[in-house]
Coordinates of N, CA and C and ligand atoms in Angstrom, one line a residue:
M1 N 12.4 0.6 -12.1 CA 11.6 1.0 -11.0 C 12.5 1.8 -10.0
E2 N 12.0 2.9 -9.5 CA 12.6 3.6 -8.4 C 11.5 3.9 -7.4
F3 N 11.9 3.8 -6.2 CA 10.9 3.9 -5.1 C 11.4 4.7 -3.9
R4 N 10.5 5.6 -3.4 CA 10.8 6.3 -2.2 C 9.6 6.2 -1.3
C5 N 9.8 5.8 -0.1 CA 8.7 5.9 0.9 C 8.8 7.2 1.6
L6 N 7.7 8.0 1.6 CA 7.6 9.3 2.3 C 6.9 9.1 3.6
A7 N 6.1 8.1 3.8 CA 5.4 7.9 5.0 C 4.7 6.5 4.9
S8 N 4.7 5.7 6.0 CA 4.1 4.4 6.0 C 3.7 4.0 7.4
S9 N 2.4 4.2 7.7 CA 1.9 3.7 9.0 C 0.5 4.2 9.1
S10 N -0.2 3.9 10.2 CA -1.6 4.4 10.4 C -1.6 5.9 10.6
A11 N -0.4 6.5 10.7 CA -0.3 8.0 10.8 C -0.1 8.7 9.5
G12 N 0.0 7.9 8.4 CA 0.1 8.5 7.1 C 0.9 7.6 6.2
N13 N 0.4 7.6 4.9 CA 1.0 6.8 3.8 C 1.2 7.6 2.6
C14 N 2.4 7.6 2.0 CA 2.7 8.2 0.8 C 4.0 7.6 0.2
Y15 N 3.9 7.2 -1.1 CA 5.0 6.5 -1.8 C 5.2 7.1 -3.2
H16 N 6.4 7.3 -3.5 CA 6.7 7.9 -4.8 C 7.4 6.8 -5.6
I17 N 6.9 6.6 -6.8 CA 7.4 5.4 -7.6 C 7.5 5.8 -9.0
T18 N 8.6 5.4 -9.7 CA 8.7 5.6 -11.1 C 8.8 4.2 -11.7
L19 N 8.1 4.0 -12.9 CA 8.2 2.7 -13.6 C 8.7 3.0 -15.0
N20 N 9.6 2.1 -15.5 CA 10.1 2.3 -16.8 C 9.1 2.0 -17.9
R21 N 9.3 2.7 -19.0 CA 8.5 2.5 -20.2 C 9.5 2.4 -21.4
K22 N 9.1 1.6 -22.4 CA 10.0 1.3 -23.5 C 10.4 2.6 -24.3
D23 N 9.5 3.3 -24.8 CA 9.9 4.5 -25.7 C 9.6 5.8 -25.1
L24 N 9.4 5.8 -23.8 CA 9.0 7.0 -23.1 C 9.9 7.1 -21.8
P25 N 10.0 8.4 -21.3 CA 10.7 8.4 -19.9 C 9.8 7.7 -18.9
P26 N 10.4 7.3 -17.8 CA 9.6 6.6 -16.7 C 8.4 7.4 -16.3
V27 N 7.3 6.7 -16.0 CA 6.1 7.3 -15.5 C 6.3 7.5 -14.0
V28 N 5.8 8.7 -13.5 CA 6.0 9.0 -12.1 C 4.6 9.0 -11.4
L29 N 4.5 8.2 -10.4 CA 3.3 8.0 -9.7 C 3.5 8.3 -8.2
L30 N 2.4 8.8 -7.6 CA 2.3 8.9 -6.1 C 1.3 7.9 -5.7
L31 N 1.6 7.0 -4.9 CA 0.7 6.0 -4.4 C 0.3 6.3 -2.9
E32 N -0.9 6.6 -2.7 CA -1.5 7.2 -1.5 C -1.0 8.6 -1.2
A33 N -1.9 9.4 -0.6 CA -1.7 10.8 -0.3 C -2.2 11.0 1.1
G34 N -1.7 10.2 2.1 CA -2.3 10.3 3.4 C -1.5 11.1 4.4
L35 N -1.1 12.3 3.9 CA -0.4 13.3 4.8 C -1.0 14.6 4.3
P36 N -0.9 15.7 5.2 CA -1.4 17.0 4.7 C -0.6 17.4 3.5
Y37 N -1.2 18.1 2.6 CA -0.6 18.5 1.3 C 0.8 19.1 1.5
A38 N 0.9 20.1 2.5 CA 2.2 20.8 2.7 C 3.3 19.8 3.2
E39 N 2.8 18.8 3.9 CA 3.8 17.8 4.4 C 4.3 16.9 3.3
I40 N 3.4 16.6 2.4 CA 3.9 15.8 1.2 C 4.9 16.6 0.5
L41 N 4.6 17.9 0.2 CA 5.6 18.7 -0.5 C 6.9 18.8 0.2
R42 N 6.8 18.9 1.6 CA 8.1 19.1 2.4 C 8.9 17.8 2.3
R43 N 8.2 16.6 2.4 CA 9.0 15.4 2.4 C 9.5 15.1 1.0
M44 N 8.7 15.5 0.0 CA 9.3 15.2 -1.4 C 10.5 16.1 -1.6
S45 N 10.4 17.3 -1.2 CA 11.6 18.2 -1.5 C 12.8 17.8 -0.7
S46 N 12.6 17.2 0.5 CA 13.8 16.8 1.3 C 14.4 15.5 0.6
E47 N 13.6 14.9 -0.3 CA 14.1 13.7 -1.0 C 14.6 14.1 -2.4
G48 N 14.6 15.4 -2.6 CA 15.0 15.9 -4.0 C 13.9 15.6 -5.0
L49 N 12.7 15.5 -4.6 CA 11.6 15.2 -5.5 C 10.7 16.4 -5.7
D50 N 9.9 16.4 -6.7 CA 9.1 17.6 -7.1 C 7.7 17.0 -7.5
L51 N 6.6 17.7 -7.2 CA 5.3 17.3 -7.5 C 5.0 17.4 -9.0
R52 N 5.6 18.4 -9.7 CA 5.3 18.7 -11.1 C 5.4 17.5 -12.0
P53 N 6.5 16.7 -11.9 CA 6.5 15.5 -12.8 C 5.6 14.4 -12.5
V54 N 4.9 14.4 -11.4 CA 4.0 13.3 -11.0 C 2.8 13.2 -12.0
D55 N 2.7 12.1 -12.7 CA 1.7 11.9 -13.8 C 0.4 11.6 -13.2
A56 N 0.3 10.8 -12.1 CA -0.9 10.4 -11.5 C -0.8 10.1 -10.0
V57 N -1.9 10.3 -9.3 CA -1.9 9.9 -7.9 C -2.9 8.8 -7.7
L58 N -2.6 7.7 -7.1 CA -3.5 6.6 -6.9 C -3.8 6.3 -5.4
I59 N -5.0 6.2 -5.1 CA -5.4 6.1 -3.6 C -6.2 4.8 -3.4
T60 N -5.8 4.0 -2.4 CA -6.5 2.7 -2.2 C -7.8 2.8 -1.5
H61 N -8.0 3.7 -0.6 CA -9.3 3.8 0.1 C -9.4 5.1 0.9
N62 N -10.6 5.4 1.4 CA -10.9 6.7 1.9 C -10.6 6.8 3.4
H63 N -9.6 6.2 3.9 CA -9.1 6.5 5.3 C -8.1 7.6 5.2
K64 N -8.2 8.5 6.2 CA -7.3 9.8 6.1 C -5.8 9.5 6.0
D65 N -5.4 8.4 6.6 CA -3.9 8.1 6.5 C -3.5 7.6 5.1
H66 N -4.5 7.6 4.2 CA -4.2 7.2 2.8 C -4.7 8.3 1.8
S67 N -5.6 9.2 2.3 CA -6.3 10.1 1.3 C -6.3 11.5 1.7
A68 N -5.6 11.9 2.9 CA -5.8 13.2 3.4 C -5.6 14.4 2.4
A69 N -4.6 14.2 1.5 CA -4.3 15.3 0.6 C -5.0 15.2 -0.8
S70 N -5.9 14.2 -0.9 CA -6.5 13.9 -2.2 C -7.2 15.2 -2.8
G71 N -8.0 15.9 -1.9 CA -8.7 17.0 -2.4 C -7.8 18.2 -2.8
D72 N -6.8 18.4 -2.0 CA -5.8 19.5 -2.3 C -5.0 19.2 -3.6
L73 N -4.7 17.9 -3.8 CA -4.0 17.6 -5.0 C -4.8 17.7 -6.2
R74 N -6.1 17.4 -6.1 CA -7.0 17.5 -7.2 C -7.2 19.0 -7.5
R75 N -7.4 19.8 -6.5 CA -7.6 21.3 -6.7 C -6.4 21.9 -7.4
R76 N -5.2 21.3 -7.2 CA -4.0 21.9 -7.8 C -3.8 21.2 -9.1
G77 N -4.7 20.5 -9.7 CA -4.6 20.0 -11.0 C -4.0 18.6 -11.2
K78 N -3.7 17.9 -10.1 CA -3.1 16.6 -10.2 C -4.3 15.6 -10.6
R79 N -3.9 14.6 -11.3 CA -4.9 13.6 -11.6 C -4.9 12.5 -10.5
V80 N -5.9 12.6 -9.7 CA -6.0 11.7 -8.5 C -7.1 10.6 -8.9
Y81 N -6.6 9.3 -8.7 CA -7.5 8.2 -9.0 C -7.9 7.5 -7.7
G82 N -9.1 7.1 -7.6 CA -9.6 6.4 -6.5 C -11.0 6.0 -6.6
N83 N -11.6 5.5 -5.5 CA -13.0 5.1 -5.6 C -13.9 6.3 -5.5
R84 N -15.2 6.0 -5.5 CA -16.2 7.1 -5.6 C -16.2 8.1 -4.4
L85 N -15.7 7.6 -3.2 CA -15.6 8.4 -2.1 C -14.5 9.4 -2.2
I86 N -13.6 9.1 -3.1 CA -12.4 10.0 -3.3 C -12.6 10.9 -4.5
V87 N -13.1 10.4 -5.6 CA -13.2 11.2 -6.8 C -14.6 11.5 -7.2
G88 N -15.6 11.1 -6.4 CA -17.0 11.3 -6.8 C -17.4 10.5 -8.1
D89 N -18.1 11.2 -8.9 CA -18.6 10.5 -10.1 C -17.7 10.8 -11.4
D90 N -16.6 11.3 -11.2 CA -15.7 11.6 -12.3 C -15.2 10.3 -12.9
Q91 N -15.8 10.0 -14.1 CA -15.5 8.7 -14.7 C -14.1 8.6 -15.2
D92 N -13.4 9.7 -15.4 CA -12.1 9.6 -15.9 C -11.1 9.1 -14.9
T93 N -11.4 9.4 -13.6 CA -10.5 9.1 -12.5 C -11.0 8.0 -11.6
L94 N -12.2 7.6 -11.8 CA -12.9 6.6 -10.9 C -12.3 5.2 -11.1
L95 N -11.8 4.7 -10.0 CA -11.3 3.3 -10.0 C -12.4 2.3 -9.5
E96 N -12.7 1.3 -10.2 CA -13.6 0.3 -9.8 C -13.0 -1.1 -9.9
A97 N -13.3 -1.9 -8.9 CA -12.7 -3.3 -8.9 C -12.9 -4.0 -10.3
G98 N -11.9 -4.6 -10.8 CA -12.1 -5.4 -12.1 C -12.0 -4.6 -13.4
R99 N -11.9 -3.3 -13.3 CA -11.9 -2.4 -14.5 C -10.6 -1.8 -14.7
I100 N -9.9 -2.2 -15.8 CA -8.6 -1.6 -16.0 C -8.7 -0.2 -16.4
K101 N -7.8 0.6 -15.9 CA -7.8 2.1 -16.2 C -6.4 2.5 -16.7
T102 N -6.4 3.3 -17.8 CA -5.1 3.9 -18.2 C -5.0 5.2 -17.4
V103 N -3.8 5.3 -16.7 CA -3.6 6.5 -15.8 C -2.6 7.4 -16.4
A104 N -1.8 6.9 -17.3 CA -0.8 7.7 -18.0 C -0.4 6.9 -19.3
A105 N 0.4 7.5 -20.2 CA 0.8 6.8 -21.4 C 1.4 5.5 -21.0
E106 N 1.0 4.4 -21.7 CA 1.6 3.1 -21.4 C 1.6 2.7 -20.0
T107 N 0.6 3.2 -19.2 CA 0.5 2.9 -17.8 C -0.9 2.5 -17.4
R108 N -1.1 1.3 -16.9 CA -2.4 0.9 -16.6 C -2.5 0.4 -15.2
V109 N -3.7 0.5 -14.6 CA -4.0 0.0 -13.3 C -5.1 -1.0 -13.3
Y110 N -4.9 -2.2 -12.7 CA -6.0 -3.1 -12.5 C -6.4 -3.1 -11.0
P111 N -7.5 -2.4 -10.7 CA -7.9 -2.4 -9.3 C -8.7 -3.7 -8.9
F112 N -8.5 -4.1 -7.7 CA -9.2 -5.3 -7.2 C -9.6 -5.1 -5.8
S113 N -10.7 -5.8 -5.4 CA -11.2 -5.6 -4.0 C -10.4 -6.2 -3.0
V114 N -10.2 -5.5 -1.9 CA -9.5 -6.1 -0.7 C -10.4 -6.0 0.5
E115 N -10.3 -6.9 1.4 CA -11.1 -6.8 2.7 C -10.5 -5.9 3.7
H116 N -11.3 -4.8 4.0 CA -10.8 -3.8 4.9 C -12.0 -3.0 5.4
D117 N -11.9 -2.3 6.5 CA -13.1 -1.7 7.1 C -13.3 -0.3 6.5
A118 N -13.1 -0.1 5.2 CA -13.5 1.1 4.5 C -14.1 0.7 3.2
E119 N -15.2 1.4 2.9 CA -15.9 1.1 1.7 C -15.1 1.0 0.4
D120 N -15.3 0.0 -0.4 CA -14.6 -0.1 -1.7 C -13.1 0.0 -1.6
S121 N -12.5 -0.6 -0.6 CA -11.0 -0.6 -0.6 C -10.4 -1.4 -1.7
L122 N -9.3 -0.9 -2.3 CA -8.8 -1.5 -3.5 C -7.3 -1.9 -3.3
G123 N -6.9 -2.9 -4.0 CA -5.5 -3.2 -4.2 C -5.2 -2.9 -5.7
F124 N -4.0 -2.7 -6.1 CA -3.6 -2.3 -7.5 C -2.6 -3.3 -8.1
V125 N -2.9 -3.7 -9.3 CA -1.8 -4.2 -10.2 C -1.5 -3.0 -11.1
I126 N -0.3 -2.6 -11.1 CA 0.1 -1.4 -11.9 C 1.2 -1.8 -12.9
Y127 N 0.9 -1.5 -14.2 CA 1.9 -2.0 -15.2 C 2.1 -1.1 -16.4
T128 N 3.3 -1.0 -16.8 CA 3.7 -0.3 -18.0 C 4.0 -1.4 -19.1
D129 N 4.5 -0.9 -20.2 CA 5.0 -1.9 -21.2 C 6.3 -2.5 -20.9
M130 N 6.8 -2.2 -19.7 CA 8.1 -2.8 -19.2 C 8.1 -3.4 -17.8
E131 N 7.3 -2.9 -17.0 CA 7.3 -3.3 -15.6 C 5.9 -3.5 -15.0
M132 N 5.9 -4.4 -14.0 CA 4.6 -4.7 -13.3 C 4.8 -4.8 -11.8
I133 N 4.0 -4.1 -11.1 CA 4.1 -4.2 -9.6 C 2.7 -4.5 -9.0
L134 N 2.7 -5.1 -7.8 CA 1.5 -5.3 -7.0 C 1.6 -4.3 -5.8
F135 N 0.5 -3.6 -5.6 CA 0.4 -2.7 -4.4 C -0.8 -3.0 -3.6
V136 N -0.6 -3.5 -2.4 CA -1.7 -3.8 -1.5 C -1.4 -3.2 -0.2
N137 N -2.2 -2.2 0.2 CA -2.0 -1.6 1.5 C -3.1 -2.1 2.4
D138 N -3.7 -1.3 3.3 CA -4.6 -1.7 4.3 C -5.5 -2.9 3.8
C139 N -5.5 -4.0 4.4 CA -6.2 -5.1 3.9 C -6.1 -6.3 4.9
K140 N -7.2 -6.9 5.2 CA -7.1 -8.2 6.0 C -6.7 -9.3 5.1
Y141 N -7.3 -9.4 3.9 CA -6.9 -10.4 2.9 C -7.5 -10.0 1.6
F142 N -7.1 -10.6 0.5 CA -7.8 -10.4 -0.8 C -8.0 -11.7 -1.4
A143 N -9.1 -11.9 -2.1 CA -9.4 -13.1 -2.8 C -9.0 -13.2 -4.2
E144 N -8.6 -12.1 -4.8 CA -8.2 -12.0 -6.2 C -7.1 -13.0 -6.5
D145 N -7.3 -13.8 -7.6 CA -6.2 -14.7 -8.0 C -5.2 -14.0 -8.9
L146 N -4.1 -13.8 -8.3 CA -3.0 -13.0 -9.1 C -1.8 -14.0 -9.4
S147 N -2.1 -15.3 -9.4 CA -1.0 -16.3 -9.5 C -0.4 -16.3 -10.9
K148 N -1.1 -15.7 -11.9 CA -0.6 -15.8 -13.3 C 0.3 -14.6 -13.6
Q149 N 0.3 -13.6 -12.7 CA 1.1 -12.4 -13.0 C 2.5 -12.6 -12.5
K150 N 3.4 -12.0 -13.3 CA 4.8 -12.0 -12.9 C 5.2 -10.6 -12.5
F151 N 5.1 -10.4 -11.2 CA 5.4 -9.0 -10.7 C 6.9 -8.8 -10.6
D152 N 7.3 -7.6 -11.0 CA 8.7 -7.2 -10.8 C 9.0 -6.8 -9.3
Y153 N 8.0 -6.1 -8.7 CA 8.2 -5.7 -7.3 C 6.8 -5.9 -6.7
I154 N 6.9 -6.1 -5.4 CA 5.6 -6.3 -4.6 C 5.7 -5.3 -3.4
F155 N 4.6 -4.6 -3.2 CA 4.4 -3.7 -2.1 C 3.2 -4.2 -1.3
I156 N 3.4 -4.6 -0.1 CA 2.2 -5.2 0.6 C 2.3 -4.9 2.1
E157 N 1.1 -4.7 2.7 CA 1.0 -4.4 4.1 C 1.4 -5.6 4.9
S158 N 2.1 -5.3 6.0 CA 2.4 -6.3 7.0 C 2.3 -5.6 8.4
N159 N 1.1 -5.6 8.9 CA 0.8 -4.7 10.0 C 1.3 -5.2 11.4
Y160 N 1.1 -6.5 11.7 CA 1.4 -6.9 13.1 C 1.9 -8.3 13.1
D161 N 2.4 -8.7 14.2 CA 2.8 -10.1 14.5 C 1.7 -10.7 15.3
G162 N 1.1 -11.7 14.8 CA -0.1 -12.4 15.4 C 0.1 -12.7 16.9
R163 N 1.3 -13.2 17.2 CA 1.5 -13.6 18.6 C 1.6 -12.4 19.5
V164 N 2.2 -11.3 19.0 CA 2.3 -10.1 19.9 C 0.9 -9.6 20.1
I165 N 0.1 -9.5 19.1 CA -1.3 -9.0 19.3 C -2.1 -9.9 20.2
H166 N -1.9 -11.2 20.0 CA -2.7 -12.2 20.8 C -2.5 -11.9 22.3
F167 N -1.2 -11.7 22.7 CA -0.9 -11.5 24.2 C -1.4 -10.1 24.6
A168 N -1.3 -9.1 23.7 CA -1.7 -7.8 24.1 C -3.3 -7.8 24.2
Y169 N -3.9 -8.5 23.3 CA -5.4 -8.6 23.3 C -5.9 -9.3 24.6
E170 N -5.2 -10.4 24.9 CA -5.6 -11.1 26.2 C -5.4 -10.3 27.4
A171 N -4.3 -9.5 27.4 CA -4.0 -8.6 28.6 C -5.1 -7.5 28.7
A172 N -5.5 -7.0 27.5 CA -6.5 -5.9 27.5 C -7.8 -6.5 28.0
K173 N -8.1 -7.7 27.7 CA -9.4 -8.3 28.2 C -9.3 -8.6 29.7
D174 N -8.1 -9.0 30.2 CA -7.9 -9.2 31.6 C -8.1 -7.9 32.4
Q175 N -7.6 -6.8 31.8 CA -7.7 -5.5 32.4 C -9.0 -4.8 32.1
K176 N -9.9 -5.4 31.3 CA -11.1 -4.8 30.9 C -10.8 -3.4 30.3
N177 N -9.8 -3.3 29.5 CA -9.4 -2.1 28.9 C -10.1 -2.0 27.5
N178 N -11.3 -1.4 27.6 CA -12.2 -1.4 26.4 C -11.6 -0.7 25.2
I179 N -10.9 0.3 25.4 CA -10.3 1.1 24.3 C -9.3 0.2 23.6
D180 N -8.4 -0.5 24.3 CA -7.5 -1.4 23.7 C -8.2 -2.6 23.1
I181 N -9.2 -3.2 23.8 CA -9.9 -4.3 23.2 C -10.5 -3.9 21.8
D182 N -11.1 -2.8 21.7 CA -11.7 -2.3 20.5 C -10.6 -2.1 19.4
R183 N -9.5 -1.6 19.9 CA -8.4 -1.3 18.9 C -7.9 -2.6 18.3
Y184 N -7.7 -3.6 19.2 CA -7.1 -4.9 18.7 C -8.1 -5.6 17.8
E185 N -9.4 -5.5 18.2 CA -10.4 -6.2 17.4 C -10.5 -5.6 16.0
R186 N -10.4 -4.3 16.0 CA -10.4 -3.6 14.7 C -9.2 -4.0 13.8
L187 N -8.0 -4.0 14.5 CA -6.8 -4.4 13.8 C -6.9 -5.8 13.2
L188 N -7.4 -6.7 14.0 CA -7.5 -8.1 13.6 C -8.5 -8.3 12.5
N189 N -9.5 -7.4 12.4 CA -10.5 -7.6 11.4 C -10.2 -6.8 10.1
S190 N -9.2 -6.0 10.1 CA -9.0 -5.1 8.9 C -7.6 -5.0 8.4
H191 N -6.6 -5.6 9.1 CA -5.2 -5.5 8.7 C -4.6 -6.8 8.6
M192 N -3.4 -6.8 8.0 CA -2.7 -8.1 7.6 C -1.6 -8.3 8.6
S193 N -1.5 -9.5 9.1 CA -0.4 -10.0 10.0 C 0.7 -10.4 9.1
I194 N 1.9 -10.5 9.6 CA 3.1 -11.0 8.9 C 2.8 -12.4 8.3
A195 N 2.1 -13.2 9.1 CA 1.7 -14.6 8.6 C 0.8 -14.5 7.4
H196 N -0.2 -13.6 7.5 CA -1.1 -13.4 6.3 C -0.3 -12.9 5.1
T197 N 0.6 -12.0 5.3 CA 1.4 -11.4 4.2 C 2.1 -12.6 3.5
C198 N 2.8 -13.4 4.4 CA 3.5 -14.6 3.8 C 2.6 -15.5 3.1
D199 N 1.4 -15.8 3.6 CA 0.4 -16.6 2.9 C 0.1 -16.1 1.6
H200 N -0.1 -14.8 1.5 CA -0.4 -14.2 0.2 C 0.8 -14.3 -0.8
L201 N 1.9 -14.0 -0.3 CA 3.1 -14.1 -1.1 C 3.3 -15.5 -1.7
K202 N 3.0 -16.5 -0.9 CA 3.1 -17.9 -1.3 C 2.2 -18.2 -2.5
K203 N 1.1 -17.5 -2.7 CA 0.2 -17.8 -3.8 C 0.6 -17.1 -5.1
L204 N 1.7 -16.2 -5.0 CA 2.1 -15.5 -6.2 C 3.3 -16.1 -6.9
D205 N 3.4 -15.8 -8.2 CA 4.6 -16.2 -8.9 C 5.7 -15.2 -8.7
L206 N 6.7 -15.6 -8.0 CA 7.8 -14.6 -7.6 C 9.0 -14.8 -8.5
S207 N 8.8 -15.5 -9.6 CA 10.0 -15.8 -10.4 C 10.7 -14.6 -11.0
N208 N 9.9 -13.6 -11.3 CA 10.5 -12.3 -11.8 C 10.8 -11.3 -10.7
C209 N 10.3 -11.6 -9.5 CA 10.3 -10.5 -8.4 C 11.7 -10.2 -8.0
K210 N 12.0 -8.9 -8.0 CA 13.3 -8.4 -7.6 C 13.3 -7.7 -6.2
G211 N 12.1 -7.6 -5.6 CA 12.1 -7.0 -4.3 C 10.7 -7.0 -3.7
I212 N 10.6 -7.2 -2.4 CA 9.3 -7.2 -1.7 C 9.4 -6.1 -0.6
F213 N 8.5 -5.2 -0.7 CA 8.5 -4.0 0.3 C 7.3 -4.2 1.2
L214 N 7.6 -4.2 2.5 CA 6.5 -4.3 3.5 C 6.1 -2.9 4.0
M215 N 4.8 -2.7 4.1 CA 4.3 -1.4 4.4 C 3.4 -1.4 5.6
H216 N 3.2 -0.2 6.2 CA 2.1 0.0 7.2 C 2.4 -0.8 8.5
L217 N 3.6 -1.0 8.9 CA 3.9 -1.8 10.1 C 3.3 -1.0 11.3
S218 N 2.8 -1.7 12.3 CA 2.4 -1.1 13.5 C 3.6 -0.8 14.4
G219 N 3.6 0.3 15.0 CA 4.7 0.7 15.9 C 4.8 -0.2 17.1
R220 N 3.7 -0.7 17.5 CA 3.7 -1.5 18.8 C 3.7 -3.0 18.6
H221 N 3.3 -3.5 17.5 CA 3.0 -4.9 17.3 C 3.8 -5.5 16.1
A222 N 4.8 -4.8 15.7 CA 5.6 -5.4 14.6 C 7.1 -5.1 14.8
N223 N 7.9 -6.0 14.5 CA 9.4 -5.8 14.6 C 9.9 -5.8 13.2
P224 N 10.3 -4.6 12.7 CA 10.7 -4.4 11.3 C 11.9 -5.4 10.9
N225 N 12.9 -5.5 11.8 CA 14.0 -6.4 11.5 C 13.6 -7.8 11.3
L226 N 12.8 -8.3 12.2 CA 12.3 -9.7 12.2 C 11.4 -9.9 10.9
F227 N 10.6 -9.0 10.6 CA 9.7 -9.1 9.4 C 10.5 -9.2 8.2
K228 N 11.5 -8.3 8.1 CA 12.4 -8.3 6.9 C 13.2 -9.6 6.8
Q229 N 13.7 -10.1 7.9 CA 14.5 -11.4 7.8 C 13.6 -12.5 7.5
R230 N 12.4 -12.5 8.0 CA 11.4 -13.6 7.8 C 11.1 -13.7 6.3
V231 N 10.7 -12.6 5.7 CA 10.3 -12.6 4.3 C 11.5 -12.9 3.4
S232 N 12.6 -12.3 3.6 CA 13.7 -12.6 2.7 C 14.2 -14.0 2.8
K233 N 14.1 -14.6 4.0 CA 14.5 -16.0 4.2 C 13.5 -16.9 3.6
E234 N 12.2 -16.7 3.8 CA 11.2 -17.6 3.3 C 11.1 -17.5 1.8
F235 N 11.3 -16.4 1.2 CA 11.1 -16.3 -0.3 C 12.3 -16.1 -1.1
G236 N 13.5 -15.9 -0.4 CA 14.7 -15.8 -1.1 C 14.8 -14.6 -2.0
K237 N 14.1 -13.5 -1.6 CA 14.1 -12.2 -2.3 C 14.5 -11.1 -1.4
P238 N 15.1 -10.1 -2.0 CA 15.4 -8.9 -1.1 C 14.1 -8.3 -0.5
C239 N 14.1 -8.0 0.8 CA 12.9 -7.5 1.4 C 13.3 -6.2 2.1
F240 N 12.4 -5.2 2.0 CA 12.6 -3.9 2.5 C 11.4 -3.5 3.4
V241 N 11.6 -2.8 4.4 CA 10.5 -2.3 5.3 C 10.4 -0.8 5.1
C242 N 9.2 -0.4 4.8 CA 8.9 1.1 4.7 C 8.8 1.6 6.1
R243 N 9.5 2.7 6.3 CA 9.5 3.3 7.7 C 8.4 4.3 7.9
K244 N 8.0 4.4 9.1 CA 6.9 5.2 9.5 C 7.0 6.7 8.9
S245 N 8.2 7.2 9.2 CA 8.4 8.7 8.8 C 9.1 8.8 7.5
G246 N 9.2 7.8 6.7 CA 9.8 7.9 5.4 C 11.1 7.1 5.4
G247 N 11.6 6.7 4.2 CA 12.8 5.9 4.1 C 12.5 4.4 4.2
I248 N 13.5 3.6 3.9 CA 13.3 2.2 4.0 C 14.4 1.5 4.8
L249 N 14.0 0.4 5.4 CA 15.0 -0.4 6.1 C 15.4 -1.6 5.3
Ligands
ZN301 ZN1 -4.0 2.8 7.0
ZN302 ZN1 -7.5 1.9 6.2

């Protein structure tokens, strides 16, 4: 597995990943395309990456910070997979919860439902004949039982620290700041706190896991260093934080 974060926040998400296969070269995937098309190309090239070898693009849901370039990528001949709002009725690329889809040779995706404020939001189990990853971005929680899977790597949202939001929300209510009240209520109802992230990780079999990557941290309500320390200490695994403008911590 090789991984590059090109963007990770409510301002945009895009991740470049390669997974090993037994008798084939690694499969190349773009997970999320939530930046303008030209910006994806620019960030890829500054990482020494190229769009041509990308075998498939997978998108979790139809919010712009995850899907902005999906149309441009499709028009340029990339295979973009996502729900009906992203790919329409194209059965070849339509992802539906519970239905395994082959997205490249020896590369399959098991999409499952996650709770989020966008229609048909999905999480992904992505696996080749050699490696398996879990990818869960925007999500308040997911009910899918994945305790039997042995993931090599886990990519999961960790948006905010519950205590930080609590005080900010109370302050917004005191000040009758309706914009902030709405923002915090939306966040609490559609995104994952670091405590929720840890609760989900506790339910998984981490015996094969070689790394946990935290995504989509809030700029105002998350401390990347603390989150990284907390997860690596609690689970005894290397933990990395995907940075807003690309790169990892
Ligand atoms: Zn998002
Ligand atoms: Zn979203």
